[in-house]
Amino acid sequence: MPSTIGRNGNVGGLGSSSGLTLSQPTNMMEGQLHPLDMTQNTSESEIARLREEEFDSTKSGSENHEGASGDDQEQRPNKKKRYHRHTQHQIQEMEAFFKECPHPDDKQRKELSRELGLEPLQVKFWFQNKRTQMKTQHERHENTQLRTENEKLRADNMRYREALSNASCPNCGGPTAIGEMSFDEHHLRLENARLREEIDRISAIAAKYVGKPVVNYPLLSPPVPSRPLELAVGNFGAQPGIGGGEMYGAADLLRSISAPTEADKPMIIELAVAAMEELIRMAQMGEPLWMTSLDGTAAVLNEDEYVRTFPRGIGPKPTGFKCEASRETAVVIMNHISLVEILMDVNQWSTVFSGIVSRAMTLEVLSTGVAGNYNGALQVMTAEFQVPSPLVPTRESYYVRYCKQHGEGTWAVVDVSLDNLRPSPAVRCRRRPSGCLIQEMPNGYSKVTWVEHVEVDDRGVHNLYKQLVSTGNAFGAKRWVATLDRQCERLASVMATNIPTVEVGVITNQDGRKSMLKLAERMVISFCAGVSASTAHTWTTLSGTGADDVRVMTRKSVDDPGRPPGIVLSAATSFWLPVPPKRVFDFLRDENTRSEWDILSNGGVVQEMAHIANGRDTGNCVSLLRVNSANSSQSNMLILQESCTDPTASFVIYAPVDIVAMNVVLNGGDPDYVALLPSGFAILPDGTSLHGANIGEAASGGSLLTVAFQILVDSVPTAKLSLGSVATVNNLIACTVERIKASLSCESA
């Protein structure tokens, strides 16, 4: 992965950096030398001379590496020395810098020119020529690939022609002429043959498991060892997915849905192959299938055209269900192979998308893929999708996930519902072919095109959230892509090694940094899993006024090293604020304004002890806060906090941590044994603004804020919950809400 870039644009050790952000690749390759911004006092002849020198030095870089020097040139008296060639050291330094950052800014160019003894314009020309040279090489490689593909298509064409010339009439057995077959029929026959071939191939793979006990193959590991995320979750209750240890609350999914029978498998395979074809076309087609929205910011599915284009599928839309379809494209800082691994490993997938996937499980692996990778992998899964609020019902889905490679550097992963195999009146959500197309890009980036297409009964959604859900920002492709983009940045920051020590405060080593990020990730997952209206939770609504009702639930924590033992009381409420989401996010994450809403800090001064930036946005960071108590008789408190934001949602999540345990983590110790009870905020746009408005935009309407607390009310798991404890927590959350409303209304005034 490319190195991360500092807030001020510096790379690696060049200059100082006060924070870490990640640059998005823009214009990775330039078509030609761009016009330059020249100062007025630079003569045209000097510019021309510099251009020739830079172009020559770029061309002759390899010569310099082979040992050619200025002295060698001067030994040829008959040849006039026209160009100044850069030294081998200068070229090596610029080559190394180019790998890290092909588009240096003015400050970086001046720094580099000062180090190498060159003019800033020389450095600028060298980088432009180098980019042009790289583009030429890339195009040459593409031409070779296209030529190979062309030869292959020509050979296929000849084979089809030969097959057609030998075609026979099914009625009489005699030869038939091509003229008797319409062009459409001919095309459909070829398409049908290709699909049949693919079904046969996958059926042969799946047949290896037919007749063997299902229990032996519930969740086979892929043939290559799965690379776990650097931020792999610790044993939070139990891992969300694989193996016999079911995750918290997943039992009801398993009770209602079992693994497919042998008779189901051919139907599942055929459905998966057809779904893959549909996904590829949905990802690539334009009008009339996808129409542009009125504000020009999004693609809207033409449902009539969809039915005409894909007449088969999983059947007609159920009565009372609404169609939600969206498509979004983004470039993310992760290579295509790693993305495929994340999507095909239920643990990594549910970790990366913890804000959307409340729980997930693989019921059976029909195929692990071929050739040592996930090409052709088939998994039957169940998952529950959420919005971080108890006011929006979760969406449970039973589906097959199919992964396929489409040429070099291009993969696709598709989901499609299997509800037809287990008809149930309780089904409220069907996934039509949904998933993503992943295309390799230079420098370890990938282009992701995400299609999300579901039919859902959304009558249970609270009025506060109806607008957000209907615009697709709650469950749509935009939400998935924004989350993936932010998580890829987070993972890149974990793997980065060139972080200035001035940035991380009390963190003294790389291991401590990784341990703190791992602990923060577990905190975020725990918060997201406990704030939604998941069927695994039993919320009790306390008396309130409509949407402002406080919902509470209790959980007993026993033998879980990641949670303190005893009775944990969770309380959550959601409400609307007439303030843009970005302002709410900035207010809640700022340690300087924490005393305005945090009742538990007792008015103490909050000081940031450590700071780890993990994204382009300055709001994406992990902090260790110390609350210096105003009362000298009380001890100081440490708080671990992660704030994260993307165009569709923002979170500020925190948990008090034990000082001794935190010291172990800061020294690189195992964070899985640090007991956490996370509380925090989920901030969503209210959906009333323009379709394309994001959280980061100033005038993006109001906010939907969910406040959630977890408090240990008794350290004895068998104790009875008192009404006084419930009243205390209810009062705590109500006071916090009032303080937030008061502070933000003062800001708005």
XYZ file of C-alpha atoms in Angstrom:
749
model
C 0.000 0.000 0.000
C 1.214 3.498 -0.664
C 2.547 5.343 2.328
C 0.281 7.686 4.150
C 0.657 11.409 3.665
C 0.714 14.028 6.392
C -1.846 16.787 6.819
C 0.544 19.322 5.415
C 1.224 17.134 2.357
C 4.634 15.819 3.427
C 5.587 12.221 2.709
C 7.732 10.003 4.877
C 10.428 11.992 6.582
C 10.265 15.075 4.384
C 9.251 17.996 6.546
C 7.328 17.616 9.750
C 3.825 16.283 10.072
C 1.434 17.059 12.868
C -1.139 14.488 11.850
C -1.855 11.605 9.551
C -4.200 11.663 6.623
C -4.404 9.573 3.521
C -4.445 11.044 0.044
C -6.928 9.776 -2.504
C -5.384 8.969 -5.881
C -6.445 11.551 -8.438
C -5.269 11.504 -12.022
C -2.919 8.616 -11.351
C -1.606 8.843 -14.904
C -1.459 12.000 -16.986
C -2.004 11.925 -20.699
C 0.727 14.412 -21.591
C 3.004 17.071 -20.190
C 0.701 19.639 -18.671
C 1.087 23.398 -19.143
C 3.107 24.768 -16.252
C 2.489 27.670 -13.948
C 5.498 29.893 -14.733
C 6.679 32.978 -12.946
C 6.760 36.030 -15.144
C 10.500 36.594 -14.792
C 11.442 33.178 -16.222
C 12.564 33.493 -19.826
C 11.130 31.219 -22.493
C 14.587 30.028 -23.536
C 15.406 28.982 -19.982
C 12.116 27.117 -19.693
C 12.812 25.304 -22.952
C 16.327 24.426 -21.777
C 15.039 23.084 -18.473
C 12.358 21.037 -20.236
C 14.951 19.421 -22.534
C 17.229 18.712 -19.588
C 14.431 17.064 -17.571
C 13.140 14.996 -20.476
C 16.662 13.814 -21.239
C 17.374 13.001 -17.590
C 14.150 10.992 -17.336
C 15.006 9.107 -20.510
C 18.551 8.476 -19.457
C 17.807 7.364 -15.904
C 18.646 3.774 -16.761
C 21.914 4.852 -18.398
C 22.934 6.604 -15.199
C 22.124 3.477 -13.214
C 24.415 1.513 -15.532
C 27.332 3.769 -14.740
C 27.350 6.456 -17.436
C 28.649 9.748 -16.041
C 29.403 13.273 -17.153
C 33.109 12.375 -17.513
C 32.272 9.653 -20.022
C 30.384 12.152 -22.100
C 33.268 14.647 -22.119
C 35.676 12.072 -23.548
C 33.842 12.346 -26.899
C 35.246 15.538 -28.442
C 33.237 15.146 -31.665
C 29.886 15.194 -29.875
C 28.653 18.474 -28.429
C 27.312 18.101 -24.867
C 23.828 19.598 -25.146
C 22.159 18.421 -21.952
C 22.879 18.489 -18.259
C 22.309 14.997 -16.928
C 21.206 14.483 -13.327
C 23.540 12.500 -11.114
C 22.754 8.940 -10.204
C 22.009 10.027 -6.617
C 19.537 12.713 -7.757
C 17.656 10.276 -9.994
C 17.545 7.595 -7.306
C 16.161 10.068 -4.759
C 13.492 11.352 -7.159
C 12.591 7.790 -8.227
C 12.130 6.803 -4.577
C 10.017 9.901 -3.904
C 7.930 9.214 -7.028
C 6.965 5.770 -5.726
C 5.610 7.387 -2.552
C 4.008 10.433 -4.133
C 3.776 10.926 -7.932
C 2.152 14.365 -7.478
C 4.308 16.436 -5.077
C 3.050 19.885 -4.161
C 5.077 23.109 -4.293
C 6.381 22.727 -0.765
C 7.542 19.170 -1.375
C 9.195 20.125 -4.679
C 11.089 22.976 -3.023
C 12.221 20.694 -0.204
C 13.376 18.059 -2.700
C 15.171 20.583 -4.910
C 16.964 21.987 -1.869
C 18.148 18.518 -0.841
C 19.304 17.545 -4.345
C 20.765 20.887 -5.399
C 18.294 21.383 -8.258
C 15.916 24.108 -9.317
C 12.247 23.596 -8.305
C 11.311 23.802 -12.006
C 13.759 20.996 -12.795
C 12.101 18.829 -10.177
C 8.648 19.782 -11.496
C 9.597 18.909 -15.101
C 11.222 15.652 -14.035
C 8.053 14.487 -12.239
C 5.829 15.455 -15.189
C 8.046 13.612 -17.655
C 8.197 10.618 -15.331
C 4.394 10.470 -15.135
C 4.174 10.626 -18.933
C 6.751 7.857 -19.202
C 4.780 5.676 -16.762
C 1.570 6.272 -18.711
C 3.290 5.208 -21.921
C 4.453 1.983 -20.291
C 0.972 1.367 -18.915
C -0.623 1.896 -22.346
C 1.921 -0.428 -23.956
C 0.990 -3.102 -21.427
C -2.716 -2.511 -22.092
C -2.166 -2.785 -25.847
C -0.457 -6.138 -25.372
C -3.363 -7.381 -23.270
C -5.928 -6.146 -25.803
C -4.013 -7.790 -28.639
C -4.023 -11.103 -26.755
C -7.741 -10.747 -26.025
C -8.407 -9.937 -29.674
C -6.600 -13.081 -30.810
C -8.603 -15.124 -28.345
C -11.898 -13.638 -29.586
C -10.878 -14.289 -33.185
C -10.161 -17.927 -32.337
C -13.530 -18.211 -30.544
C -15.255 -16.675 -33.554
C -13.682 -19.225 -35.907
C -14.719 -22.034 -33.563
C -18.318 -20.804 -33.438
C -18.427 -20.431 -37.201
C -17.205 -23.994 -37.630
C -19.754 -25.256 -35.111
C -22.561 -23.389 -36.870
C -21.539 -24.746 -40.252
C -21.948 -28.276 -38.862
C -25.294 -27.546 -37.150
C -28.113 -29.999 -37.798
C -31.878 -29.640 -37.815
C -33.438 -31.087 -34.640
C -36.471 -32.347 -36.618
C -34.929 -34.052 -39.611
C -31.280 -34.376 -38.646
C -30.161 -32.723 -41.891
C -27.861 -29.684 -42.196
C -29.307 -26.285 -41.414
C -28.295 -22.950 -42.901
C -27.307 -19.987 -40.739
C -29.882 -17.912 -42.543
C -32.658 -19.865 -40.862
C -31.566 -18.557 -37.436
C -32.205 -14.966 -36.435
C -29.344 -12.902 -35.052
C -31.026 -12.652 -31.619
C -31.572 -16.394 -31.478
C -27.980 -17.018 -32.488
C -26.728 -14.662 -29.766
C -28.969 -16.273 -27.123
C -27.754 -19.758 -28.073
C -24.128 -18.708 -27.579
C -24.956 -17.006 -24.276
C -26.873 -20.066 -23.095
C -23.977 -22.366 -23.949
C -21.529 -20.209 -22.041
C -23.745 -20.072 -18.941
C -24.364 -23.811 -19.098
C -20.612 -24.405 -19.231
C -20.089 -22.278 -16.139
C -22.884 -24.044 -14.242
C -21.360 -27.422 -15.100
C -17.959 -26.282 -13.881
C -19.260 -25.045 -10.522
C -21.509 -28.094 -10.143
C -18.453 -30.295 -10.534
C -16.720 -28.410 -7.730
C -19.766 -28.578 -5.459
C -20.245 -32.278 -6.242
C -17.171 -33.079 -4.171
C -19.209 -32.341 -1.061
C -22.388 -34.182 -2.062
C -23.136 -37.241 0.030
C -20.683 -36.321 2.779
C -21.843 -35.255 6.250
C -22.712 -31.567 6.218
C -21.256 -31.176 9.694
C -17.787 -31.833 8.308
C -18.036 -28.965 5.846
C -19.999 -26.180 7.523
C -17.262 -23.599 7.182
C -14.231 -24.815 5.288
C -11.251 -22.526 5.311
C -10.093 -21.375 1.877
C -7.112 -23.261 0.412
C -4.835 -20.265 1.002
C -4.467 -19.004 4.566
C -6.830 -16.088 5.051
C -4.901 -12.912 5.877
C -6.649 -11.537 8.960
C -7.112 -7.818 9.264
C -4.433 -6.168 11.336
C -7.402 -4.922 13.342
C -8.849 -8.414 13.912
C -11.427 -8.415 16.651
C -10.613 -9.981 19.958
C -12.907 -12.537 21.540
C -15.830 -10.171 22.072
C -18.376 -12.558 23.516
C -17.587 -14.845 20.590
C -16.384 -14.252 17.061
C -19.148 -13.045 14.723
C -19.477 -15.941 12.398
C -17.182 -18.866 11.963
C -17.114 -22.107 13.899
C -19.249 -23.582 16.600
C -18.975 -20.575 18.912
C -21.939 -18.510 17.823
C -21.787 -14.775 18.177
C -23.932 -12.966 20.723
C -27.597 -13.221 19.828
C -27.186 -15.256 16.644
C -29.050 -18.280 17.961
C -32.451 -17.196 16.644
C -31.091 -16.954 13.092
C -29.754 -20.500 13.288
C -32.955 -21.819 14.792
C -35.059 -20.429 11.969
C -32.682 -21.072 9.050
C -30.675 -24.234 8.457
C -28.053 -25.157 5.887
C -29.354 -26.069 2.398
C -30.167 -29.669 1.544
C -28.450 -31.643 -1.224
C -31.516 -31.203 -3.446
C -31.232 -27.404 -3.078
C -27.613 -27.133 -4.201
C -28.046 -27.324 -8.023
C -30.744 -24.632 -7.796
C -28.478 -22.451 -5.625
C -25.612 -22.775 -8.106
C -27.803 -21.861 -11.069
C -29.232 -18.878 -9.179
C -25.734 -17.672 -8.238
C -24.458 -17.836 -11.836
C -27.476 -15.882 -13.134
C -27.065 -13.340 -10.315
C -23.419 -12.771 -11.275
C -24.431 -12.033 -14.871
C -27.065 -9.587 -13.652
C -24.678 -7.820 -11.256
C -22.062 -7.235 -13.979
C -24.663 -5.723 -16.291
C -26.215 -3.644 -13.487
C -22.756 -2.288 -12.622
C -21.882 -1.357 -16.216
C -25.124 -0.352 -17.958
C -26.348 3.230 -18.179
C -29.620 4.605 -19.522
C -32.372 3.536 -19.841
C -31.753 1.011 -17.011
C -30.218 3.656 -14.737
C -31.581 7.202 -14.942
C -29.907 10.276 -13.474
C -31.675 11.809 -10.478
C -33.204 15.276 -10.731
C -30.254 16.895 -8.980
C -27.768 14.952 -11.110
C -25.977 13.373 -8.158
C -27.206 9.766 -8.188
C -28.327 6.912 -10.426
C -31.979 5.850 -10.096
C -33.135 2.431 -11.269
C -35.879 2.335 -13.918
C -37.967 -0.541 -12.524
C -39.916 -1.160 -15.751
C -36.702 -1.367 -17.743
C -35.223 -3.671 -15.093
C -38.111 -6.137 -15.447
C -37.695 -6.092 -19.247
C -33.910 -6.557 -19.050
C -33.925 -9.276 -16.372
C -37.226 -11.175 -16.738
C -36.199 -14.214 -14.658
C -34.461 -13.506 -11.349
C -36.036 -14.461 -8.014
C -39.625 -13.779 -8.983
C -41.977 -10.788 -8.790
C -41.858 -8.239 -5.990
C -44.009 -9.315 -3.001
C -47.122 -7.286 -2.280
C -46.482 -4.346 0.026
C -42.715 -4.389 -0.512
C -40.779 -1.350 -1.769
C -37.838 -1.475 -4.152
C -34.571 0.135 -3.029
C -31.873 0.224 -5.707
C -28.669 2.252 -5.803
C -25.246 2.253 -7.417
C -22.066 3.979 -6.260
C -18.437 4.022 -7.432
C -15.285 4.941 -5.513
C -11.520 4.395 -5.545
C -10.223 2.931 -2.264
C -6.732 2.510 -0.829
C -6.585 -1.305 -0.851
C -5.538 -3.817 -3.494
C -8.179 -5.950 -5.183
C -7.016 -9.279 -3.713
C -7.309 -7.986 -0.130
C -10.793 -6.613 -0.859
C -11.950 -10.000 -2.166
C -10.552 -11.701 0.966
C -12.468 -9.305 3.224
C -15.748 -9.854 1.371
C -15.407 -13.664 1.360
C -14.366 -14.034 5.027
C -17.416 -13.508 7.228
C -15.291 -12.415 10.209
C -13.408 -9.736 8.293
C -16.551 -8.633 6.427
C -18.628 -8.154 9.570
C -15.692 -6.362 11.243
C -15.116 -3.885 8.407
C -18.859 -3.181 8.027
C -19.729 -3.332 11.748
C -21.809 -0.148 11.422
C -24.080 -1.870 8.854
C -23.815 -5.609 9.676
C -25.019 -6.292 13.205
C -24.366 -10.034 12.889
C -23.500 -12.523 10.159
C -22.842 -16.228 9.804
C -21.750 -18.650 7.101
C -24.085 -21.660 7.133
C -22.264 -23.737 4.522
C -19.463 -23.410 1.992
C -20.483 -25.081 -1.275
C -17.176 -24.274 -2.969
C -13.936 -22.768 -1.683
C -12.857 -21.691 -5.187
C -10.227 -23.011 -7.553
C -6.542 -22.389 -8.271
C -5.773 -21.425 -4.674
C -7.996 -18.342 -4.570
C -11.656 -17.353 -4.221
C -12.498 -17.632 -7.935
C -15.685 -19.712 -8.018
C -16.226 -19.642 -4.233
C -19.841 -20.175 -3.117
C -21.110 -19.603 0.437
C -24.607 -19.836 1.905
C -24.900 -17.083 4.509
C -27.274 -15.288 6.798
C -26.839 -11.704 7.965
C -28.667 -8.928 9.765
C -28.267 -5.357 8.496
C -28.807 -2.369 10.768
C -29.037 1.373 11.175
C -27.452 2.538 14.462
C -30.758 3.386 16.131
C -33.424 1.359 17.979
C -36.079 3.149 15.851
C -35.200 1.330 12.587
C -35.953 -2.411 12.337
C -33.032 -4.530 11.203
C -33.156 -6.489 7.944
C -32.421 -10.199 8.082
C -31.391 -11.949 4.898
C -30.675 -15.557 3.881
C -28.595 -15.617 0.702
C -25.793 -17.150 -1.348
C -22.553 -15.232 -1.947
C -20.637 -16.004 -5.139
C -17.171 -14.728 -6.098
C -15.774 -14.823 -9.630
C -12.734 -13.438 -11.425
C -13.519 -11.610 -14.678
C -10.158 -11.254 -16.392
C -6.858 -10.071 -14.956
C -7.298 -7.701 -12.010
C -11.128 -7.705 -12.134
C -13.311 -9.556 -9.610
C -16.977 -9.522 -8.686
C -18.795 -10.670 -5.528
C -22.584 -11.048 -5.654
C -25.310 -11.859 -3.095
C -28.796 -13.103 -3.968
C -31.599 -14.182 -1.609
C -32.501 -17.844 -1.157
C -35.867 -17.106 0.470
C -37.609 -19.160 -2.217
C -35.967 -22.261 -0.707
C -37.412 -21.459 2.741
C -40.660 -19.538 2.147
C -41.693 -17.687 5.284
C -44.302 -15.006 5.937
C -41.814 -13.409 8.358
C -39.420 -12.453 5.531
C -39.350 -8.651 5.310
C -36.329 -8.193 3.045
C -35.191 -9.852 -0.197
C -31.794 -9.227 -1.762
C -31.948 -9.166 -5.526
C -28.463 -9.521 -7.078
C -26.352 -7.076 -5.052
C -22.632 -6.747 -4.561
C -19.598 -5.123 -6.078
C -17.312 -5.122 -9.082
C -13.643 -4.626 -8.117
C -11.052 -3.434 -10.628
C -7.311 -3.229 -9.974
C -5.689 0.209 -10.191
C -2.034 1.307 -9.949
C -0.193 1.765 -6.654
C -2.320 -0.674 -4.657
C -5.651 1.115 -5.159
C -8.906 -0.433 -6.401
C -11.969 0.907 -8.157
C -15.159 -0.424 -6.549
C -18.593 -0.246 -8.190
C -21.256 -1.227 -5.641
C -24.826 -2.191 -6.517
C -27.407 -2.566 -3.748
C -30.847 -3.833 -4.828
C -33.390 -5.008 -2.242
C -37.138 -5.343 -1.857
C -38.258 -4.560 1.653
C -41.260 -4.048 3.882
C -40.239 -0.790 5.590
C -43.504 -0.084 7.395
C -41.795 -0.593 10.770
C -39.404 2.329 10.251
C -40.081 5.252 12.595
C -41.214 8.476 10.917
C -37.994 10.211 12.009
C -35.958 7.847 9.838
C -38.330 7.265 6.891
C -36.767 9.991 4.751
C -33.226 8.746 5.420
C -34.140 5.146 4.575
C -36.068 6.051 1.419
C -33.148 8.095 0.005
C -30.861 5.052 0.243
C -28.432 6.676 2.675
C -29.336 4.206 5.423
C -28.848 0.855 3.651
C -27.898 1.819 0.070
C -24.727 1.515 -2.018
C -23.530 4.952 -0.938
C -23.453 3.813 2.713
C -21.509 0.621 1.877
C -18.939 2.400 -0.297
C -18.419 5.258 2.185
C -17.864 2.750 5.002
C -15.449 0.686 2.898
C -13.465 3.784 1.904
C -13.114 4.902 5.536
C -12.154 1.422 6.771
C -9.516 1.040 4.031
C -7.955 4.306 5.224
C -8.059 3.024 8.814
C -6.330 -0.224 7.861
C -3.674 1.676 5.891
C -2.945 3.814 8.946
C -2.524 0.691 11.098
C 0.035 -0.708 8.681
C 1.894 2.599 8.279
C 5.362 2.697 9.818
C 6.436 6.290 9.103
C 4.388 7.996 11.813
C 6.191 10.911 13.504
C 6.597 10.344 17.238
C 5.354 13.855 17.976
C 1.900 12.843 16.831
C 1.173 9.964 19.147
C 1.826 11.472 22.598
C 2.344 8.826 25.290
C 2.568 6.034 22.719
C 6.256 5.206 22.483
C 6.370 2.344 19.981
C 4.632 0.846 16.948
C 3.308 -2.160 18.909
C 1.598 0.148 21.392
C -0.004 2.051 18.525
C -1.377 -1.161 16.973
C -2.673 -2.442 20.311
C -4.493 0.824 21.000
C -6.103 0.765 17.536
C -7.134 -2.864 18.025
C -8.727 -2.026 21.377
C -10.553 0.935 19.823
C -11.862 -1.303 17.036
C -13.311 -3.761 19.544
C -14.936 -0.829 21.346
C -16.592 0.384 18.107
C -17.872 -3.101 17.219
C -19.288 -3.570 20.719
C -21.078 -0.215 20.524
C -22.553 -0.853 17.050
C -23.737 -4.345 18.019
C -25.657 -3.019 21.018
C -27.392 0.092 19.721
C -29.688 -1.180 16.943
C -33.144 -2.762 16.993
C -31.639 -6.208 16.391
C -33.896 -9.192 17.015
C -31.154 -10.416 19.367
C -32.014 -7.576 21.751
C -35.036 -7.185 23.976
C -35.570 -3.463 24.430
C -37.976 -2.143 27.049
C -39.414 1.303 26.369
C -39.590 3.639 29.327
C -42.257 6.309 29.456
C -41.404 9.214 27.201
C -42.765 11.394 24.455
C -42.909 9.470 21.213
C -39.564 9.488 19.439
C -37.764 10.634 22.589
C -38.594 7.403 24.394
C -35.609 5.885 26.173
C -35.197 2.178 25.484
C -33.324 0.006 27.968
C -32.144 -3.601 28.111
C -30.067 -5.636 30.542
C -27.327 -8.154 29.881
C -25.433 -10.417 32.237
C -21.703 -10.496 31.654
C -20.002 -13.689 32.832
C -16.558 -15.090 31.925
C -15.971 -12.469 29.235
C -12.505 -10.900 29.588
C -13.562 -8.026 27.341
C -16.384 -6.887 29.665
C -16.547 -6.288 33.399
C -18.521 -9.063 35.172
C -22.001 -8.245 36.460
C -25.272 -6.778 35.240
C -24.905 -4.267 32.415
C -27.738 -1.835 31.728
C -27.885 -0.428 28.193
C -29.989 2.633 27.403
C -30.491 4.356 24.055
C -32.611 7.087 22.542
C -32.774 8.798 19.144
C -33.908 12.333 18.389
C -33.723 15.057 15.735
C -31.546 18.157 15.925
C -31.935 21.208 13.635
C -28.144 21.313 13.235
C -26.000 19.908 10.370
C -24.375 16.540 11.173
C -20.834 17.886 10.820
C -21.403 20.520 13.512
C -22.853 17.884 15.878
C -19.890 15.572 15.196
C -17.276 18.288 15.767
C -18.972 19.369 19.004
C -19.179 15.862 20.486
C -15.654 14.739 19.584
C -13.896 17.887 20.861
C -12.348 17.333 24.303
C -12.574 21.063 24.988
C -16.395 21.007 24.855
C -16.817 17.629 26.550
C -17.665 19.155 29.924
C -20.751 20.769 28.354
C -22.482 17.381 27.942
C -20.525 14.666 29.811
C -22.111 14.442 33.257
C -19.742 11.683 34.399
C -16.657 13.865 33.961
C -17.973 16.082 36.804
C -16.726 19.273 35.210
C -13.099 18.100 35.214
C -10.548 19.378 32.701
C -10.160 16.943 29.782
C -6.658 16.530 28.349
C -5.683 14.501 25.257
C -2.831 12.142 26.191
C -2.484 10.319 22.858
C -3.780 10.868 19.344
C -3.727 8.534 16.343
C -5.107 9.908 13.086
C -6.492 7.193 10.816
C -8.049 8.866 7.789
C -8.051 11.847 5.448
C -10.634 13.662 7.549
C -9.189 15.133 10.743
C -12.229 13.768 12.573
C -11.120 10.178 11.951
C -8.912 9.465 14.957
C -8.382 7.470 18.145
C -7.636 9.440 21.318
C -6.719 8.654 24.885
C -8.244 11.311 27.165
C -7.488 12.030 30.813
C -10.176 13.680 32.925
C -8.457 15.666 35.661
C -11.001 15.694 38.453
C -12.031 19.078 39.821
C -12.296 17.418 43.235
C -8.847 16.609 44.627
C -10.249 13.680 46.606
C -11.313 11.889 43.409
C -8.838 10.031 41.201
C -8.313 10.973 37.582
C -10.087 8.943 34.873
C -8.828 7.670 31.495
C -11.182 7.521 28.498
C -10.499 5.770 25.190
C -12.338 7.510 22.335
C -12.677 6.846 18.616
C -14.354 9.336 16.319
C -15.017 8.455 12.692
C -16.942 10.136 9.902
C -17.821 9.509 6.272
C -20.366 11.088 3.886
C -23.226 8.951 5.259
C -22.655 8.550 9.014
C -20.487 9.672 11.927
C -19.701 8.071 15.285
C -18.160 9.292 18.536
C -17.623 6.258 20.778
C -15.834 6.166 24.116
C -15.271 3.979 27.156
C -13.601 4.504 30.540
C -10.470 2.329 30.792
C -8.398 1.072 33.701
C -5.078 2.946 33.998
C -3.041 -0.208 34.722
C -4.614 -2.141 31.818
C -4.110 0.822 29.478
C -0.415 0.986 30.335
C -0.114 -2.646 29.238
C -1.787 -1.778 25.911
C 0.437 1.277 25.354
C 3.465 -0.985 25.737
C 2.164 -3.333 23.020
C 0.325 -5.794 25.284
C -2.770 -7.838 24.334
C -5.817 -5.510 24.311
C -8.351 -8.362 24.382
C -8.278 -8.505 28.182
C -9.123 -4.860 28.758
C -12.704 -4.655 30.045
C -14.797 -2.135 28.092
C -18.346 -0.815 28.333
C -18.630 1.545 25.352
C -21.051 4.464 25.205
C -21.360 7.096 22.528
C -23.203 8.723 19.659
C -24.284 7.807 16.132
C -24.947 10.843 13.924
C -26.877 10.487 10.653
C -28.219 13.073 8.194
C -32.001 13.422 8.422
C -32.456 12.888 4.669
C -34.363 16.135 4.106
C -31.525 17.819 2.200
C -30.708 17.322 -1.466
C -30.151 13.719 -2.485
C -26.427 14.200 -2.854
C -25.774 16.150 0.335
C -23.165 14.596 2.606
C -22.328 14.900 6.270
C -19.289 16.960 5.443
C -21.295 19.657 3.684
C -22.192 22.731 5.682
C -25.833 23.141 4.692
C -26.931 19.509 4.778
C -30.160 19.775 6.765
C -30.684 18.473 10.279
C -29.235 15.520 12.164
C -30.556 12.275 13.631
C -28.633 11.636 16.823
C -28.648 8.362 18.750
C -27.258 8.475 22.296
C -26.393 5.141 23.915
C -24.947 4.365 27.353
C -23.776 1.101 28.923
C -23.391 1.140 32.690
C -22.429 -1.606 35.132
C -25.213 -1.426 37.725
C -24.115 -4.432 39.814
C -20.852 -6.398 39.812
C -22.693 -9.602 40.794
C -24.194 -11.288 37.672
C -26.925 -13.027 39.717
C -28.151 -9.853 41.414
C -31.621 -8.457 40.777
C -31.941 -5.239 38.799
C -33.436 -2.479 40.932
C -35.886 0.113 39.621
C -33.611 2.747 41.141
C -30.805 1.738 38.742
C -33.121 2.043 35.756
C -34.324 5.457 36.935
C -30.726 6.645 37.423
C -29.703 5.618 33.889
C -32.883 7.089 32.431
C -32.169 10.371 34.204
C -28.543 10.304 33.028
C -29.440 9.913 29.373
C -32.223 12.520 29.580
C -29.870 15.091 31.145
C -27.227 14.389 28.501
C -29.757 14.908 25.708
C -30.914 18.207 27.218
C -27.338 19.442 27.594
C -26.524 18.606 23.977
C -29.666 20.339 22.724
C -28.937 23.419 24.820
C -25.287 23.697 23.755
C -25.995 23.222 20.052
C -28.976 25.589 20.065
C -26.713 28.256 21.600
C -24.194 27.661 18.825
C -26.910 27.917 16.180
C -28.303 31.148 17.626
